């Protein structure tokens, strides 16, 4: 299991479009990919789960990846968030 914290930089947080981009990146990997935020956990492969977390700009989330390609998965989702998820 590997984990890393990242700050969401999108000015409008993780609304539908960036949530979809995050999920699109996460489903490329076999590992389970979740993130922790304010005491809760969300599945990064589910758009509804990501939207339900209500992530705003400037919030810090911690990705947790577990599985055979966990290191690659963690690097990819962290880079996706840091790059602004297409916004």
mmCIF file with all atom_site columns, C-alpha atoms in Angstrom:
data_model
loop_
_atom_site.group_PDB
_atom_site.id
_atom_site.type_symbol
_atom_site.label_atom_id
_atom_site.label_alt_id
_atom_site.label_comp_id
_atom_site.label_asym_id
_atom_site.label_entity_id
_atom_site.label_seq_id
_atom_site.pdbx_PDB_ins_code
_atom_site.Cartn_x
_atom_site.Cartn_y
_atom_site.Cartn_z
_atom_site.occupancy
_atom_site.B_iso_or_equiv
_atom_site.pdbx_formal_charge
_atom_site.auth_seq_id
_atom_site.auth_comp_id
_atom_site.auth_asym_id
_atom_site.auth_atom_id
_atom_site.pdbx_PDB_model_num
ATOM 1  C CA . UNK A 1 1  ? 0.000   0.000  0.000   1.00 0.00 ? 1  UNK A CA 1
ATOM 2  C CA . UNK A 1 2  ? 1.258   3.474  -0.908  1.00 0.00 ? 2  UNK A CA 1
ATOM 3  C CA . UNK A 1 3  ? -0.224  6.881  -0.143  1.00 0.00 ? 3  UNK A CA 1
ATOM 4  C CA . UNK A 1 4  ? 0.420   10.552 -0.814  1.00 0.00 ? 4  UNK A CA 1
ATOM 5  C CA . UNK A 1 5  ? -1.271  13.838 0.001   1.00 0.00 ? 5  UNK A CA 1
ATOM 6  C CA . UNK A 1 6  ? -2.038  16.373 -2.712  1.00 0.00 ? 6  UNK A CA 1
ATOM 7  C CA . UNK A 1 7  ? -3.679  19.810 -2.746  1.00 0.00 ? 7  UNK A CA 1
ATOM 8  C CA . UNK A 1 8  ? -6.530  20.330 -5.212  1.00 0.00 ? 8  UNK A CA 1
ATOM 9  C CA . UNK A 1 9  ? -5.687  23.372 -7.339  1.00 0.00 ? 9  UNK A CA 1
ATOM 10 C CA . UNK A 1 10 ? -8.792  23.595 -9.536  1.00 0.00 ? 10 UNK A CA 1
ATOM 11 C CA . UNK A 1 11 ? -10.475 26.950 -8.850  1.00 0.00 ? 11 UNK A CA 1
ATOM 12 C CA . UNK A 1 12 ? -13.902 25.284 -8.687  1.00 0.00 ? 12 UNK A CA 1
ATOM 13 C CA . UNK A 1 13 ? -12.793 22.093 -6.910  1.00 0.00 ? 13 UNK A CA 1
ATOM 14 C CA . UNK A 1 14 ? -13.654 18.609 -8.150  1.00 0.00 ? 14 UNK A CA 1
ATOM 15 C CA . UNK A 1 15 ? -16.937 19.256 -9.941  1.00 0.00 ? 15 UNK A CA 1
ATOM 16 C CA . UNK A 1 16 ? -18.223 16.930 -12.697 1.00 0.00 ? 16 UNK A CA 1
ATOM 17 C CA . UNK A 1 17 ? -15.625 17.485 -15.437 1.00 0.00 ? 17 UNK A CA 1
ATOM 18 C CA . UNK A 1 18 ? -12.456 17.190 -13.297 1.00 0.00 ? 18 UNK A CA 1
ATOM 19 C CA . UNK A 1 19 ? -14.041 14.344 -11.299 1.00 0.00 ? 19 UNK A CA 1
ATOM 20 C CA . UNK A 1 20 ? -14.578 12.526 -14.587 1.00 0.00 ? 20 UNK A CA 1
ATOM 21 C CA . UNK A 1 21 ? -10.964 13.143 -15.614 1.00 0.00 ? 21 UNK A CA 1
ATOM 22 C CA . UNK A 1 22 ? -9.728  11.766 -12.277 1.00 0.00 ? 22 UNK A CA 1
ATOM 23 C CA . UNK A 1 23 ? -11.873 8.649  -12.671 1.00 0.00 ? 23 UNK A CA 1
ATOM 24 C CA . UNK A 1 24 ? -10.739 8.190  -16.275 1.00 0.00 ? 24 UNK A CA 1
ATOM 25 C CA . UNK A 1 25 ? -7.126  8.144  -15.059 1.00 0.00 ? 25 UNK A CA 1
ATOM 26 C CA . UNK A 1 26 ? -7.846  5.892  -12.064 1.00 0.00 ? 26 UNK A CA 1
ATOM 27 C CA . UNK A 1 27 ? -9.642  3.150  -14.023 1.00 0.00 ? 27 UNK A CA 1
ATOM 28 C CA . UNK A 1 28 ? -6.510  2.572  -16.107 1.00 0.00 ? 28 UNK A CA 1
ATOM 29 C CA . UNK A 1 29 ? -4.992  0.733  -13.133 1.00 0.00 ? 29 UNK A CA 1
ATOM 30 C CA . UNK A 1 30 ? -5.880  -2.558 -11.479 1.00 0.00 ? 30 UNK A CA 1
ATOM 31 C CA . UNK A 1 31 ? -5.026  -1.347 -7.977  1.00 0.00 ? 31 UNK A CA 1
ATOM 32 C CA . UNK A 1 32 ? -7.739  -0.070 -5.687  1.00 0.00 ? 32 UNK A CA 1
ATOM 33 C CA . UNK A 1 33 ? -7.488  3.736  -5.578  1.00 0.00 ? 33 UNK A CA 1
ATOM 34 C CA . UNK A 1 34 ? -9.234  5.655  -2.827  1.00 0.00 ? 34 UNK A CA 1
ATOM 35 C CA . UNK A 1 35 ? -8.720  9.021  -1.203  1.00 0.00 ? 35 UNK A CA 1
ATOM 36 C CA . UNK A 1 36 ? -9.289  10.244 2.310   1.00 0.00 ? 36 UNK A CA 1
ATOM 37 C CA . UNK A 1 37 ? -10.812 13.647 3.013   1.00 0.00 ? 37 UNK A CA 1
ATOM 38 C CA . UNK A 1 38 ? -12.258 15.078 6.245   1.00 0.00 ? 38 UNK A CA 1
ATOM 39 C CA . UNK A 1 39 ? -12.522 11.673 7.906   1.00 0.00 ? 39 UNK A CA 1
ATOM 40 C CA . UNK A 1 40 ? -14.237 10.012 4.949   1.00 0.00 ? 40 UNK A CA 1
ATOM 41 C CA . UNK A 1 41 ? -13.037 7.829  2.102   1.00 0.00 ? 41 UNK A CA 1
ATOM 42 C CA . UNK A 1 42 ? -14.003 7.986  -1.566  1.00 0.00 ? 42 UNK A CA 1
ATOM 43 C CA . UNK A 1 43 ? -13.397 5.590  -4.449  1.00 0.00 ? 43 UNK A CA 1
ATOM 44 C CA . UNK A 1 44 ? -11.347 7.443  -7.083  1.00 0.00 ? 44 UNK A CA 1
ATOM 45 C CA . UNK A 1 45 ? -12.780 5.144  -9.781  1.00 0.00 ? 45 UNK A CA 1
ATOM 46 C CA . UNK A 1 46 ? -16.363 6.307  -9.141  1.00 0.00 ? 46 UNK A CA 1
ATOM 47 C CA . UNK A 1 47 ? -17.502 9.730  -10.366 1.00 0.00 ? 47 UNK A CA 1
ATOM 48 C CA . UNK A 1 48 ? -20.387 9.750  -7.853  1.00 0.00 ? 48 UNK A CA 1
ATOM 49 C CA . UNK A 1 49 ? -18.035 8.898  -5.001  1.00 0.00 ? 49 UNK A CA 1
ATOM 50 C CA . UNK A 1 50 ? -15.636 11.689 -6.019  1.00 0.00 ? 50 UNK A CA 1
ATOM 51 C CA . UNK A 1 51 ? -18.469 14.220 -6.384  1.00 0.00 ? 51 UNK A CA 1
ATOM 52 C CA . UNK A 1 52 ? -19.943 13.145 -3.041  1.00 0.00 ? 52 UNK A CA 1
ATOM 53 C CA . UNK A 1 53 ? -16.709 14.085 -1.274  1.00 0.00 ? 53 UNK A CA 1
ATOM 54 C CA . UNK A 1 54 ? -17.373 17.777 -2.125  1.00 0.00 ? 54 UNK A CA 1
ATOM 55 C CA . UNK A 1 55 ? -13.714 18.679 -2.667  1.00 0.00 ? 55 UNK A CA 1
ATOM 56 C CA . UNK A 1 56 ? -13.094 22.417 -2.964  1.00 0.00 ? 56 UNK A CA 1
ATOM 57 C CA . UNK A 1 57 ? -10.113 24.344 -4.271  1.00 0.00 ? 57 UNK A CA 1
ATOM 58 C CA . UNK A 1 58 ? -7.261  24.304 -1.753  1.00 0.00 ? 58 UNK A CA 1
ATOM 59 C CA . UNK A 1 59 ? -8.452  21.127 -0.008  1.00 0.00 ? 59 UNK A CA 1
ATOM 60 C CA . UNK A 1 60 ? -5.870  18.432 0.741   1.00 0.00 ? 60 UNK A CA 1
ATOM 61 C CA . UNK A 1 61 ? -6.757  14.844 -0.085  1.00 0.00 ? 61 UNK A CA 1
ATOM 62 C CA . UNK A 1 62 ? -4.689  11.708 0.540   1.00 0.00 ? 62 UNK A CA 1
ATOM 63 C CA . UNK A 1 63 ? -4.675  9.071  -2.162  1.00 0.00 ? 63 UNK A CA 1
ATOM 64 C CA . UNK A 1 64 ? -4.222  5.452  -1.069  1.00 0.00 ? 64 UNK A CA 1
ATOM 65 C CA . UNK A 1 65 ? -3.399  2.839  -3.702  1.00 0.00 ? 65 UNK A CA 1
ATOM 66 C CA . UNK A 1 66 ? -3.197  -0.869 -3.079  1.00 0.00 ? 66 UNK A CA 1
ATOM 67 C CA . UNK A 1 67 ? -2.449  -3.579 -5.630  1.00 0.00 ? 67 UNK A CA 1
ATOM 68 C CA . UNK A 1 68 ? 0.060   -4.818 -8.161  1.00 0.00 ? 68 UNK A CA 1
ATOM 69 C CA . UNK A 1 69 ? 0.479   -1.477 -9.963  1.00 0.00 ? 69 UNK A CA 1
ATOM 70 C CA . UNK A 1 70 ? 0.003   0.741  -6.894  1.00 0.00 ? 70 UNK A CA 1
ATOM 71 C CA . UNK A 1 71 ? 3.121   2.892  -7.374  1.00 0.00 ? 71 UNK A CA 1
ATOM 72 C CA . UNK A 1 72 ? 2.292   3.702  -10.997 1.00 0.00 ? 72 UNK A CA 1
ATOM 73 C CA . UNK A 1 73 ? -1.350  4.359  -10.081 1.00 0.00 ? 73 UNK A CA 1
ATOM 74 C CA . UNK A 1 74 ? -0.425  6.723  -7.244  1.00 0.00 ? 74 UNK A CA 1
ATOM 75 C CA . UNK A 1 75 ? 2.006   8.656  -9.436  1.00 0.00 ? 75 UNK A CA 1
ATOM 76 C CA . UNK A 1 76 ? -0.605  9.007  -12.196 1.00 0.00 ? 76 UNK A CA 1
ATOM 77 C CA . UNK A 1 77 ? -3.500  10.242 -10.027 1.00 0.00 ? 77 UNK A CA 1
ATOM 78 C CA . UNK A 1 78 ? -1.295  12.655 -8.068  1.00 0.00 ? 78 UNK A CA 1
ATOM 79 C CA . UNK A 1 79 ? 0.109   14.094 -11.309 1.00 0.00 ? 79 UNK A CA 1
ATOM 80 C CA . UNK A 1 80 ? -3.409  14.376 -12.725 1.00 0.00 ? 80 UNK A CA 1
ATOM 81 C CA . UNK A 1 81 ? -4.608  16.407 -9.719  1.00 0.00 ? 81 UNK A CA 1
ATOM 82 C CA . UNK A 1 82 ? -1.466  18.550 -9.669  1.00 0.00 ? 82 UNK A CA 1
ATOM 83 C CA . UNK A 1 83 ? -1.897  19.331 -13.378 1.00 0.00 ? 83 UNK A CA 1
ATOM 84 C CA . UNK A 1 84 ? -5.423  20.630 -12.762 1.00 0.00 ? 84 UNK A CA 1
ATOM 85 C CA . UNK A 1 85 ? -7.364  17.728 -14.328 1.00 0.00 ? 85 UNK A CA 1
ATOM 86 C CA . UNK A 1 86 ? -7.703  19.455 -17.674 1.00 0.00 ? 86 UNK A CA 1
ATOM 87 C CA . UNK A 1 87 ? -8.756  22.862 -16.374 1.00 0.00 ? 87 UNK A CA 1
#
